[in-house]
Amino acid sequence: MLYSELAETFDRLESTSSRLEMTDILAAFLKTADRSELRSIVYLSQGKLHPDFVPGVLGMADRLVLRAIAFTSGTPEDKVEKMWVETGDPGNVAESLISRKKQMTLFSEDLTVERVVKGLTAIQDADGKDSQERKMKTLANMLHDSGPLEARYLCRTVTGRMRVGAADMTILDALAIAFSTKEDRPAIERAFNITCDIGLVAETIATGGMDAIRAIDVSVGSPVKVMLAERLPSVAQIVERMGGRCAIEYKYDGIRVQAHIGKDGVRLFSRRLEDLTSNFPDIAEELRRTCRYGEAIIEGECVAIDPDTGNMLPFQNVTHRRKKHGMDEAVKEVPVRIFMFDCLYRDGEDMTSSPYLDRRAALETGFEIGGAVQMTTMRIVESEEEGEDFFSSAVASRCEGIMAKSIESDSVYRAGNRGFLWIKYKKDYQQALTDSFDLAVVGAFYGMGKRAGRYGALLMAAYDQETCRFETVCKLGTGFDDAFLDGMPALLDGTLSETKPADVDAEMVPDVWFEPAVVLEVVAAEITLSPIHTAARDVIKDGAGLGIRFPRFTGRVRDDKSPEQCTTVGEIVDMYGMQAHDSDGLSE
Ligand code: ATP
């Protein structure tokens, strides 16, 4: 297929904000696409070359891309740079300078999807001496045979700016329409949740239909989307909701890890599918050593331990370890333990459909527990008093709170879902709001007074899973220390956007916009109706959205979460419902 056909589809996707329309455009296109190219097409529509858990990202520097544009279009570099300063997007610059399809010459070659994938892969993998020059030339080579639209999307893809609205959920909807029926949508989503590979799902359904989709199983090496917990404001409500009897585990304050223990070694994935194996080589080794299964997939929380006292340390200590350079030294300085809480697979058996107690038993029998490999502390409780008592001992052991888990026969592992089979309860809940929020930065306001010359406040958004859009909930200006204020440009400027990003809904206009990428943890006093914020607009009250009052940054950058994994608008609506509120007054 010619890349121009794909670029035209991207253009059509980009020119609508209606998710239904996007789904139809995608469905029609995927249906006619060559089966052998479907995987690549799906990845390219998300600006990628492969699923997230495969290492390697495209992130060519803007200036290098500008050189390729100058080289191909024969435009002086200073003119190209000036246009870039004006538009902020190398894609737009390329589109205007490569304004028409050139005459085919002896040196021209069709720009096919296959050629683009090869070129982009070469750019991604270029390493070592002269790699910048090679990247530039490879891109220039593709631009040489591009029309304006292809040039726009090539440049956006290599700089990591590809956001045409092809979110995972939209692609899954489109696949159901193109190759099956809406009724099969849950089964298609399950296949995605247990493989985290949208390209694989697309190829499977197109070539083997629903039978092949249903035959997809959990397998070692393919991360499974993590199961998430709901929240309730009291232990009493949790025990009642669980039917009067449930398991309660300590909720550890560390980093969630999904360990894939295979015959050839162990790989550890974060909840955003990054490979964490090199951060926890000691844990990987201990899991392999203590595991009695040939193969297994387990989950646990990696927690830093004070080597002098043996006490658990707060999460910052594990993230600190992630950033350490000398790993041998870090392993000694910051010992880590894994507290295992789930088993998703063992020796050919997919355990995600087994009840909680069976999965826990699979951990207890499958590992030699001790040292760095531990089980989460757990108790079955049958009353509020027992629950409260267990909560106190969790807090005394320096845990964040508790995780209640259903022990009913239907207590399966729901990959990628947030539901009441797991309910979290944290010590913070006893003070103010029901939970902290993980919000995406979508804009910044320049500071004044002591903050002059720096970003002083940020515009923060939650993610709406229904519409696949980011909707604002607050302007955040509290909780930043000097180091964070100084570090903000380095953290955020790579995601600068000249205009409001296409997937952001905002009425408040910041001084600069950012593509949603960076996630910060925020606590607040209250969720209120807001005339300016766009989250849940018209859901509770016509003309009003939901905003959070007195937001404060906790100091925690959630780099283990992608922007789509931040707190959802649906969760904020639920939290608003849980909050005791009797006023309908509007506040910003
Ligand atoms: P969420 O995971 O709900 O999106 P979050 O990542 O902000 O939210 P929390 O609200 O703190 O995390 O709660 C869920 C997380 O708690 C899990 O993802 C996991 O990392 C951690 N955790 C700690 N102890 C346990 C446990 N015993 N069982 C399950 N998860 C646990």
Coordinates of C-alpha atoms and ligand atoms in Angstrom, one line a residue:
M1 CA 0.0 0.0 0.0
L2 CA 1.2 3.5 -0.7
Y3 CA 1.8 5.6 2.4
S4 CA -0.2 8.4 0.8
E5 CA -3.4 6.3 1.3
L6 CA -2.6 6.1 5.0
A7 CA -1.7 9.8 5.2
E8 CA -5.1 10.7 3.7
T9 CA -6.8 8.5 6.3
F10 CA -4.8 10.2 9.1
D11 CA -5.9 13.6 7.7
R12 CA -9.6 12.5 7.7
L13 CA -9.2 11.2 11.3
E14 CA -7.6 14.4 12.4
S15 CA -10.3 16.6 10.9
T16 CA -13.1 15.2 13.1
S17 CA -13.5 15.2 16.9
S18 CA -16.4 12.8 16.8
R19 CA -15.3 9.4 18.1
L20 CA -18.1 7.7 16.1
E21 CA -16.9 9.2 12.9
M22 CA -13.3 8.3 13.6
T23 CA -14.4 4.7 14.3
D24 CA -16.2 4.6 10.9
I25 CA -13.3 6.1 9.0
L26 CA -10.9 3.6 10.6
A27 CA -13.2 0.6 10.2
A28 CA -13.7 1.3 6.4
F29 CA -10.0 1.7 6.0
L30 CA -8.9 -1.4 8.0
K31 CA -11.4 -3.5 6.1
T32 CA -9.8 -2.8 2.8
A33 CA -6.2 -2.8 3.9
D34 CA -3.9 -5.6 2.9
R35 CA -3.9 -8.2 5.8
S36 CA -0.1 -8.5 5.7
E37 CA 0.2 -4.8 6.4
L38 CA -2.5 -4.4 9.0
R39 CA -0.2 -4.7 12.0
S40 CA 2.1 -1.9 10.7
I41 CA -0.8 0.3 9.8
V42 CA -2.3 0.0 13.2
Y43 CA 1.0 0.8 14.9
L44 CA 1.7 3.7 12.6
S45 CA -1.8 5.2 13.3
Q46 CA -0.6 5.5 16.9
G47 CA 2.9 6.9 15.9
K48 CA 4.6 3.6 16.8
L49 CA 6.4 0.8 15.1
H50 CA 5.6 -1.9 17.6
P51 CA 3.7 -2.5 20.8
D52 CA 4.7 -0.4 23.8
F53 CA 6.4 -3.3 25.6
V54 CA 9.0 -3.7 22.8
P55 CA 11.9 -1.4 23.6
G56 CA 12.6 1.5 21.3
V57 CA 10.8 4.8 20.7
L58 CA 10.9 7.3 17.8
G59 CA 12.1 10.6 19.1
M60 CA 14.1 12.4 16.5
A61 CA 15.1 16.0 17.6
D62 CA 13.1 18.7 15.8
R63 CA 16.3 20.4 14.6
L64 CA 17.5 17.3 12.8
V65 CA 14.1 16.9 11.1
L66 CA 14.3 20.6 10.0
R67 CA 17.7 19.8 8.4
A68 CA 16.1 16.9 6.5
I69 CA 13.3 19.2 5.3
A70 CA 15.8 21.9 4.2
F71 CA 17.9 19.4 2.4
T72 CA 14.9 17.8 0.5
S73 CA 13.1 21.0 -0.3
G74 CA 16.2 23.0 -1.1
T75 CA 15.1 25.7 1.3
P76 CA 17.8 27.6 3.4
E77 CA 18.0 26.2 6.9
D78 CA 17.4 29.6 8.5
K79 CA 14.1 30.0 6.6
V80 CA 13.0 26.5 7.7
E81 CA 13.9 27.3 11.3
K82 CA 12.0 30.5 11.2
M83 CA 8.9 28.7 10.0
W84 CA 9.3 26.1 12.8
V85 CA 9.5 28.9 15.4
E86 CA 6.2 30.3 14.1
T87 CA 4.3 27.0 13.9
G88 CA 6.1 24.8 16.5
D89 CA 5.5 21.7 14.5
P90 CA 8.0 20.3 12.0
G91 CA 5.1 18.4 10.4
N92 CA 3.4 21.7 9.4
V93 CA 6.7 23.1 8.1
A94 CA 7.3 20.0 6.0
E95 CA 3.8 20.1 4.6
S96 CA 4.2 23.7 3.4
L97 CA 7.6 23.3 2.0
I98 CA 7.1 20.0 0.3
S99 CA 4.0 21.4 -1.3
R100 CA 3.4 19.2 -4.3
K101 CA 4.3 15.8 -5.5
K102 CA 7.5 16.1 -7.4
Q103 CA 7.9 14.7 -10.9
M104 CA 9.1 11.1 -10.8
T105 CA 12.8 11.0 -11.7
L106 CA 15.3 8.3 -12.1
F107 CA 16.0 8.5 -8.4
S108 CA 12.4 8.3 -7.3
E109 CA 10.8 5.3 -5.7
D110 CA 7.2 4.8 -4.5
L111 CA 6.8 5.6 -0.8
T112 CA 5.0 2.5 0.3
V113 CA 4.0 1.6 3.9
E114 CA 6.6 -1.1 3.8
R115 CA 9.3 1.4 2.9
V116 CA 8.2 3.8 5.6
V117 CA 8.3 1.1 8.2
K118 CA 11.9 0.2 7.1
G119 CA 13.0 3.8 7.1
L120 CA 11.5 4.5 10.5
T121 CA 13.0 1.4 12.0
A122 CA 16.4 2.4 10.7
I123 CA 15.9 5.9 12.3
Q124 CA 14.8 4.3 15.6
D125 CA 17.7 1.9 15.7
A126 CA 20.5 4.2 14.4
D127 CA 23.2 4.2 17.0
G128 CA 26.9 5.2 17.4
K129 CA 29.1 7.2 15.1
D130 CA 27.3 9.4 12.5
S131 CA 23.9 8.2 13.7
Q132 CA 22.5 11.7 13.6
E133 CA 23.6 12.1 10.0
R134 CA 22.2 8.7 9.0
K135 CA 18.8 9.5 10.6
M136 CA 18.7 12.8 8.8
K137 CA 19.5 11.2 5.4
T138 CA 17.0 8.4 5.9
L139 CA 14.2 10.9 6.6
A140 CA 15.3 13.1 3.7
N141 CA 15.2 10.1 1.5
M142 CA 11.6 9.4 2.4
L143 CA 10.6 13.1 2.2
H144 CA 12.1 13.2 -1.3
D145 CA 9.3 10.9 -2.5
S146 CA 6.6 12.4 -0.3
G147 CA 3.7 14.7 -1.1
P148 CA 2.7 17.3 1.5
L149 CA 0.4 15.1 3.5
E150 CA 2.9 12.2 3.7
A151 CA 5.6 14.8 4.7
R152 CA 3.3 16.1 7.5
Y153 CA 2.8 12.7 9.1
L154 CA 6.3 11.4 8.5
C155 CA 7.7 14.4 10.4
R156 CA 5.1 14.1 13.2
T157 CA 5.8 10.4 13.5
V158 CA 9.6 10.7 13.8
T159 CA 9.3 13.5 16.4
G160 CA 6.8 11.5 18.5
R161 CA 3.9 14.0 17.8
M162 CA 1.5 11.6 16.1
R163 CA -1.9 12.1 17.6
V164 CA -4.7 11.6 15.1
G165 CA -7.2 10.2 17.6
A166 CA -6.6 6.5 17.0
A167 CA -6.8 5.6 20.7
D168 CA -6.8 1.9 21.6
M169 CA -10.5 1.9 22.3
T170 CA -11.3 3.5 19.0
I171 CA -9.3 1.0 17.1
L172 CA -11.0 -1.9 19.0
D173 CA -14.4 -0.5 18.1
A174 CA -13.3 -0.2 14.5
L175 CA -12.0 -3.8 14.4
A176 CA -15.4 -5.0 15.7
I177 CA -17.2 -3.1 13.0
A178 CA -14.8 -4.1 10.2
F179 CA -14.3 -7.8 10.9
S180 CA -17.1 -8.9 13.3
T181 CA -20.1 -7.4 15.2
K182 CA -20.5 -5.1 18.1
E183 CA -21.5 -8.1 20.3
D184 CA -17.9 -9.4 20.0
R185 CA -16.4 -6.1 21.2
P186 CA -15.8 -7.5 24.8
A187 CA -14.0 -10.6 23.5
I188 CA -11.8 -8.4 21.2
E189 CA -11.0 -6.1 24.1
R190 CA -10.1 -9.1 26.3
A191 CA -7.6 -10.2 23.6
F192 CA -6.1 -6.8 23.8
N193 CA -6.0 -6.7 27.6
I194 CA -4.2 -9.9 27.9
T195 CA -1.6 -9.2 25.1
C196 CA -1.2 -5.4 25.2
D197 CA -0.6 -5.7 21.4
I198 CA -3.2 -3.9 19.3
G199 CA -1.4 -4.8 16.1
L200 CA -1.5 -8.5 17.0
V201 CA -5.3 -8.3 17.7
A202 CA -5.9 -6.5 14.4
E203 CA -4.0 -9.1 12.4
T204 CA -5.6 -12.0 14.3
I205 CA -9.1 -10.9 13.7
A206 CA -8.5 -10.0 10.1
T207 CA -6.9 -13.4 9.3
G208 CA -8.6 -15.8 11.7
G209 CA -11.8 -14.2 12.8
M210 CA -13.3 -14.4 16.2
D211 CA -12.3 -18.1 16.7
A212 CA -8.7 -17.0 16.5
I213 CA -9.4 -14.0 18.8
R214 CA -10.9 -16.3 21.5
A215 CA -8.0 -18.7 21.2
I216 CA -5.5 -15.9 22.2
D217 CA -4.1 -16.8 25.7
V218 CA -2.0 -15.2 28.3
S219 CA 1.6 -15.9 27.5
V220 CA 5.0 -15.3 29.1
G221 CA 6.7 -12.3 27.4
S222 CA 3.4 -10.4 26.5
P223 CA 2.5 -8.2 29.4
V224 CA -1.1 -8.3 30.6
K225 CA -3.0 -5.1 31.4
V226 CA -3.2 -4.7 35.1
M227 CA -6.3 -5.1 37.2
L228 CA -7.3 -2.0 39.1
A229 CA -9.1 -1.2 42.3
E230 CA -12.2 0.8 43.1
R231 CA -12.3 3.0 46.1
L232 CA -14.8 3.4 49.0
P233 CA -14.7 5.9 51.8
S234 CA -14.8 3.6 54.8
V235 CA -13.9 0.1 56.0
A236 CA -17.5 -0.5 57.0
Q237 CA -18.7 0.2 53.4
I238 CA -16.0 -2.1 52.0
V239 CA -16.9 -5.0 54.2
E240 CA -20.6 -4.5 53.4
R241 CA -20.0 -4.2 49.6
M242 CA -18.0 -7.4 49.7
G243 CA -20.9 -9.3 51.2
G244 CA -19.6 -9.3 54.8
R245 CA -16.5 -11.4 54.2
C246 CA -13.4 -10.7 52.1
A247 CA -9.6 -10.9 52.0
I248 CA -7.7 -7.8 53.0
E249 CA -4.1 -7.3 52.1
Y250 CA -1.6 -4.6 53.1
K251 CA -1.3 -1.9 50.4
Y252 CA 2.4 -1.5 50.0
D253 CA 3.9 1.8 48.9
G254 CA 6.3 0.9 46.1
I255 CA 6.3 0.2 42.3
R256 CA 4.0 -2.4 40.8
V257 CA 5.8 -5.0 38.8
Q258 CA 4.5 -7.8 36.5
A259 CA 7.1 -10.5 36.4
H260 CA 7.3 -12.8 33.4
I261 CA 9.3 -15.8 34.5
G262 CA 10.3 -17.8 31.4
K263 CA 12.6 -20.6 30.6
D264 CA 15.1 -18.2 29.1
G265 CA 15.0 -15.6 31.9
V266 CA 12.8 -13.1 33.7
R267 CA 11.4 -9.9 32.4
L268 CA 9.8 -7.3 34.7
F269 CA 7.2 -4.8 33.3
S270 CA 5.9 -1.7 34.9
R271 CA 2.2 -0.9 34.7
R272 CA 2.9 1.3 31.6
L273 CA 4.7 -1.7 30.1
E274 CA 8.2 -0.4 30.4
D275 CA 10.8 -3.1 30.9
L276 CA 12.1 -2.6 34.4
T277 CA 14.3 -5.7 34.5
S278 CA 17.5 -3.7 34.5
N279 CA 16.2 -1.6 37.5
F280 CA 15.6 -4.7 39.6
P281 CA 18.2 -7.3 38.5
D282 CA 18.3 -8.7 42.1
I283 CA 14.5 -9.3 42.1
A284 CA 14.5 -10.9 38.7
E285 CA 17.2 -13.3 39.8
E286 CA 15.5 -14.1 43.1
L287 CA 12.2 -14.8 41.4
R288 CA 13.9 -17.2 39.0
R289 CA 15.7 -18.9 41.8
T290 CA 12.7 -19.3 44.1
C291 CA 10.1 -20.2 41.5
R292 CA 9.1 -23.8 41.4
Y293 CA 7.3 -23.4 38.0
G294 CA 9.0 -23.6 34.7
E295 CA 7.0 -20.6 33.6
A296 CA 4.9 -18.1 35.5
I297 CA 3.5 -14.6 35.4
I298 CA 3.1 -13.0 38.8
E299 CA 2.5 -9.5 40.1
G300 CA 3.8 -7.8 43.2
E301 CA 4.9 -4.5 44.6
C302 CA 8.6 -3.7 44.8
V303 CA 9.4 -1.9 48.0
A304 CA 12.6 -0.4 49.3
I305 CA 13.8 -1.6 52.7
D306 CA 16.0 0.3 55.1
P307 CA 19.1 -1.9 55.3
D308 CA 19.8 -0.9 59.0
T309 CA 16.3 -1.4 60.5
G310 CA 14.6 -3.7 58.0
N311 CA 11.6 -1.2 57.8
M312 CA 9.8 -0.5 54.6
L313 CA 10.7 2.9 53.0
P314 CA 8.4 5.2 51.0
F315 CA 8.1 4.8 47.2
Q316 CA 10.6 7.6 46.5
N317 CA 13.4 5.2 47.6
V318 CA 12.5 2.7 44.8
T319 CA 12.2 5.4 42.2
H320 CA 15.5 6.8 43.4
R321 CA 17.0 3.4 42.7
R322 CA 15.5 3.4 39.2
K323 CA 17.6 6.5 38.5
K324 CA 20.8 5.2 40.0
H325 CA 23.6 4.6 37.5
G326 CA 25.8 2.0 39.2
M327 CA 23.3 -0.7 39.6
D328 CA 25.6 -3.0 41.8
E329 CA 26.0 -0.1 44.2
A330 CA 22.2 0.7 44.2
V331 CA 21.3 -3.0 44.9
K332 CA 23.4 -2.8 48.0
E333 CA 22.4 0.7 49.1
V334 CA 18.7 0.3 48.5
P335 CA 17.7 -3.3 49.0
V336 CA 14.3 -4.1 47.6
R337 CA 11.7 -6.8 48.3
I338 CA 8.9 -7.9 46.1
F339 CA 5.6 -8.5 47.9
M340 CA 3.7 -10.8 45.6
F341 CA -0.1 -10.5 45.4
D342 CA -1.2 -12.2 42.2
C343 CA -0.5 -15.1 39.9
L344 CA -1.8 -14.8 36.3
Y345 CA -0.2 -17.8 34.7
R346 CA 1.7 -20.9 35.6
D347 CA 3.0 -23.7 33.4
G348 CA 0.5 -23.6 30.6
E349 CA -2.4 -22.7 32.8
D350 CA -4.0 -19.3 32.3
M351 CA -5.0 -18.4 35.9
T352 CA -6.8 -15.1 35.1
S353 CA -10.2 -16.9 35.2
S354 CA -9.4 -18.6 38.5
P355 CA -10.8 -17.2 41.8
Y356 CA -8.6 -15.0 44.0
L357 CA -7.8 -17.7 46.7
D358 CA -6.7 -20.2 44.0
R359 CA -4.4 -17.6 42.5
R360 CA -3.0 -16.8 45.9
A361 CA -2.4 -20.5 46.7
A362 CA -0.6 -20.8 43.3
L363 CA 1.9 -18.1 44.6
E364 CA 2.3 -19.8 48.0
T365 CA 3.0 -23.2 46.6
G366 CA 4.9 -22.0 43.5
F367 CA 7.6 -20.0 45.3
E368 CA 10.1 -20.5 48.1
I369 CA 9.0 -17.5 50.2
G370 CA 11.7 -15.7 52.1
G371 CA 14.3 -13.0 51.8
A372 CA 13.6 -10.7 48.9
V373 CA 10.6 -12.7 47.7
Q374 CA 7.6 -12.3 50.0
M375 CA 3.8 -12.6 50.0
T376 CA 1.6 -9.6 50.8
T377 CA 0.3 -9.8 54.4
M378 CA -3.3 -11.0 54.1
R379 CA -6.2 -11.8 56.4
I380 CA -9.8 -12.9 55.8
V381 CA -12.1 -10.5 57.7
E382 CA -15.7 -10.9 58.5
S383 CA -16.5 -7.6 60.2
E384 CA -15.8 -3.9 60.2
E385 CA -13.9 -4.2 63.5
E386 CA -11.6 -6.9 62.0
G387 CA -11.1 -4.7 59.0
E388 CA -10.2 -1.6 61.0
D389 CA -7.9 -3.6 63.2
F390 CA -6.0 -4.9 60.1
F391 CA -5.9 -1.4 58.6
S392 CA -4.2 -0.1 61.8
S393 CA -1.6 -2.8 61.6
A394 CA -1.0 -2.0 57.9
V395 CA -0.4 1.7 58.7
A396 CA 1.8 0.8 61.7
S397 CA 3.9 -1.3 59.3
R398 CA 4.4 1.9 57.1
C399 CA 2.0 0.8 54.4
E400 CA -0.3 3.2 52.5
G401 CA -3.5 1.4 53.6
I402 CA -5.3 -1.8 52.6
M403 CA -6.5 -3.5 49.5
A404 CA -9.7 -5.5 50.0
K405 CA -10.2 -8.4 47.6
S406 CA -13.3 -10.5 46.9
I407 CA -13.0 -14.2 47.7
E408 CA -16.2 -15.2 45.9
S409 CA -16.2 -17.8 43.1
D410 CA -16.3 -15.0 40.5
S411 CA -13.3 -13.2 41.9
V412 CA -11.3 -13.5 38.6
Y413 CA -8.3 -11.3 37.5
R414 CA -10.0 -8.7 35.3
A415 CA -7.2 -7.5 33.1
G416 CA -7.3 -3.8 32.3
N417 CA -10.5 -3.3 34.4
R418 CA -11.2 -1.2 37.5
G419 CA -14.0 -2.8 39.5
F420 CA -15.2 -3.7 43.0
L421 CA -13.5 -7.1 43.1
W422 CA -10.7 -5.1 44.6
I423 CA -11.3 -2.0 46.7
K424 CA -8.5 0.3 48.0
Y425 CA -8.6 2.2 51.2
K426 CA -5.7 4.6 52.1
K427 CA -4.8 6.4 55.3
D428 CA -5.2 9.7 53.4
Y429 CA -8.9 9.0 53.0
Q430 CA -9.4 9.7 56.7
Q431 CA -8.3 13.3 56.3
A432 CA -9.9 14.9 53.2
L433 CA -11.0 13.6 49.9
T434 CA -11.4 10.0 49.0
D435 CA -8.2 9.7 47.0
S436 CA -5.3 11.4 45.4
F437 CA -5.6 12.2 41.6
D438 CA -3.1 11.4 38.9
L439 CA -3.6 14.2 36.4
A440 CA -2.0 15.0 33.0
V441 CA -0.3 18.3 32.5
V442 CA -1.9 20.0 29.4
G443 CA -0.8 23.6 29.9
A444 CA 1.3 26.1 32.0
F445 CA 1.0 29.7 33.1
Y446 CA 4.1 31.8 33.5
G447 CA 4.9 32.7 37.0
M448 CA 4.9 36.1 38.7
G449 CA 6.8 37.5 41.7
K450 CA 9.2 34.9 43.0
R451 CA 8.3 32.6 40.1
A452 CA 8.8 35.1 37.4
G453 CA 10.7 33.6 34.4
R454 CA 9.5 30.1 35.3
Y455 CA 6.2 28.2 34.9
G456 CA 4.2 29.2 38.0
A457 CA 1.1 27.0 37.6
L458 CA -0.1 24.1 35.5
L459 CA -3.4 23.3 33.8
M460 CA -4.3 19.7 34.8
A461 CA -6.6 17.3 33.1
A462 CA -8.3 13.9 33.7
Y463 CA -8.8 11.3 31.0
D464 CA -12.3 10.6 29.7
Q465 CA -12.3 6.9 28.7
E466 CA -15.6 7.3 26.8
T467 CA -14.5 10.0 24.5
C468 CA -10.7 9.3 24.7
R469 CA -10.1 13.0 25.5
F470 CA -8.4 14.9 28.2
E471 CA -10.7 17.3 30.2
T472 CA -9.4 19.9 32.6
V473 CA -10.1 19.8 36.4
C474 CA -7.8 22.4 38.0
K475 CA -5.1 24.9 37.8
L476 CA -2.3 23.6 40.0
G477 CA 0.1 26.1 41.6
T478 CA 0.8 24.6 45.1
G479 CA 3.2 22.0 46.3
F480 CA 6.1 22.8 43.9
D481 CA 9.5 23.2 45.6
D482 CA 12.3 25.2 44.0
A483 CA 13.9 22.1 42.5
F484 CA 10.7 21.1 40.9
L485 CA 10.1 24.6 39.5
D486 CA 13.6 24.7 38.1
G487 CA 13.2 21.2 36.6
M488 CA 9.8 21.9 35.0
P489 CA 11.1 23.0 31.5
A490 CA 13.2 19.9 31.2
L491 CA 10.2 17.7 32.3
L492 CA 7.6 19.4 30.1
D493 CA 9.2 21.2 27.1
G494 CA 9.6 18.1 25.0
T495 CA 5.8 18.0 24.9
L496 CA 5.2 21.7 24.0
S497 CA 2.4 22.2 21.5
E498 CA 1.9 25.4 19.5
T499 CA -1.9 25.1 19.8
K500 CA -4.3 23.3 22.0
P501 CA -3.7 19.6 21.5
A502 CA -6.4 18.0 19.5
D503 CA -7.4 15.6 22.3
V504 CA -7.7 18.2 25.0
D505 CA -11.0 19.9 26.0
A506 CA -10.3 23.2 27.8
E507 CA -11.9 26.5 28.3
M508 CA -9.2 27.9 30.5
V509 CA -6.4 29.1 28.2
P510 CA -2.8 28.7 29.5
D511 CA 0.3 30.6 28.3
V512 CA 1.6 27.4 26.8
W513 CA 0.0 24.1 25.8
F514 CA 1.5 20.6 26.3
E515 CA 0.6 17.4 24.7
P516 CA -0.7 15.2 27.5
A517 CA 2.3 13.1 28.5
V518 CA 3.5 14.0 32.0
V519 CA 1.4 12.7 34.9
L520 CA 1.5 14.3 38.4
E521 CA -0.1 13.1 41.7
V522 CA -2.3 15.8 43.2
V523 CA -4.3 15.9 46.4
A524 CA -7.2 18.3 46.9
A525 CA -9.8 19.3 49.4
E526 CA -13.0 18.8 47.5
I527 CA -14.5 18.2 44.1
T528 CA -17.0 20.9 43.1
L529 CA -19.1 21.9 40.2
S530 CA -17.1 24.3 38.0
P531 CA -18.2 26.7 35.3
I532 CA -14.8 26.7 33.7
H533 CA -13.4 23.1 33.9
T534 CA -14.5 20.7 31.2
A535 CA -14.4 17.3 33.0
A536 CA -17.9 15.7 33.1
R537 CA -19.4 18.8 31.5
D538 CA -23.2 18.6 31.8
V539 CA -23.1 15.2 33.6
I540 CA -24.0 16.4 37.1
K541 CA -25.5 19.8 36.1
D542 CA -26.1 21.4 32.8
G543 CA -23.5 23.9 31.9
A544 CA -21.1 22.9 34.7
G545 CA -18.1 20.5 34.8
L546 CA -16.3 19.2 37.8
G547 CA -13.2 20.8 39.2
I548 CA -11.0 20.1 42.2
R549 CA -10.5 22.7 44.9
F550 CA -7.2 23.6 46.6
P551 CA -5.2 21.2 44.6
R552 CA -1.6 20.5 45.8
F553 CA 1.2 18.6 44.1
T554 CA 2.4 15.7 46.3
G555 CA 5.9 15.7 44.8
R556 CA 5.3 12.5 43.0
V557 CA 5.7 12.5 39.2
R558 CA 3.8 9.3 38.1
D559 CA 6.3 8.3 35.4
D560 CA 5.0 4.7 35.9
K561 CA 1.7 5.9 34.3
S562 CA 0.9 6.9 30.8
P563 CA -1.5 9.9 30.4
E564 CA -4.3 7.5 29.4
Q565 CA -3.8 5.8 32.8
C566 CA -4.4 8.9 34.8
T567 CA -7.5 9.3 36.9
T568 CA -10.5 9.1 34.7
V569 CA -13.4 11.5 34.5
G570 CA -15.7 8.6 35.4
E571 CA -13.7 8.1 38.6
I572 CA -14.0 11.8 39.5
V573 CA -17.8 11.6 39.0
D574 CA -17.9 8.6 41.3
M575 CA -15.7 10.4 43.9
Y576 CA -18.0 13.4 43.7
G577 CA -20.9 11.1 44.4
M578 CA -19.1 9.7 47.5
Q579 CA -18.2 13.1 48.9
A580 CA -20.6 14.5 51.4
H581 CA -21.9 17.6 49.5
D582 CA -25.0 19.6 49.9
S583 CA -24.4 22.6 47.9
D584 CA -25.0 23.1 44.2
G585 CA -23.0 26.3 44.1
L586 CA -20.5 26.8 41.4
S587 CA -16.8 27.5 42.1
E588 CA -13.9 27.6 39.8
Ligands
ATP1 P1 -4.7 2.7 40.5 O1 -3.7 1.5 40.4 O2 -5.9 2.4 41.2 O3 -4.8 3.4 39.2 P2 -2.5 4.1 41.6 O4 -1.6 3.5 40.7 O5 -2.5 5.5 41.9 O6 -4.0 3.8 41.3 P3 -3.1 3.3 44.1 O7 -4.4 4.1 44.1 O8 -2.1 3.6 45.1 O9 -2.3 3.3 42.8 O10 -3.6 1.7 44.3 C1 -3.4 0.6 43.4 C2 -1.9 0.2 43.5 O11 -1.6 -0.3 44.7 C3 -1.6 -1.0 42.6 O12 -1.5 -0.7 41.2 C4 -0.3 -1.6 43.2 O13 0.8 -0.9 42.6 C5 -0.4 -1.1 44.6 N1 -0.5 -2.2 45.6 C6 0.1 -2.2 46.8 N2 -0.2 -3.3 47.5 C7 -1.1 -4.0 46.8 C8 -1.8 -5.3 47.0 N3 -1.6 -5.9 48.2 N4 -2.6 -5.7 46.0 C9 -2.7 -5.0 44.9 N5 -2.1 -3.8 44.6 C10 -1.3 -3.4 45.6

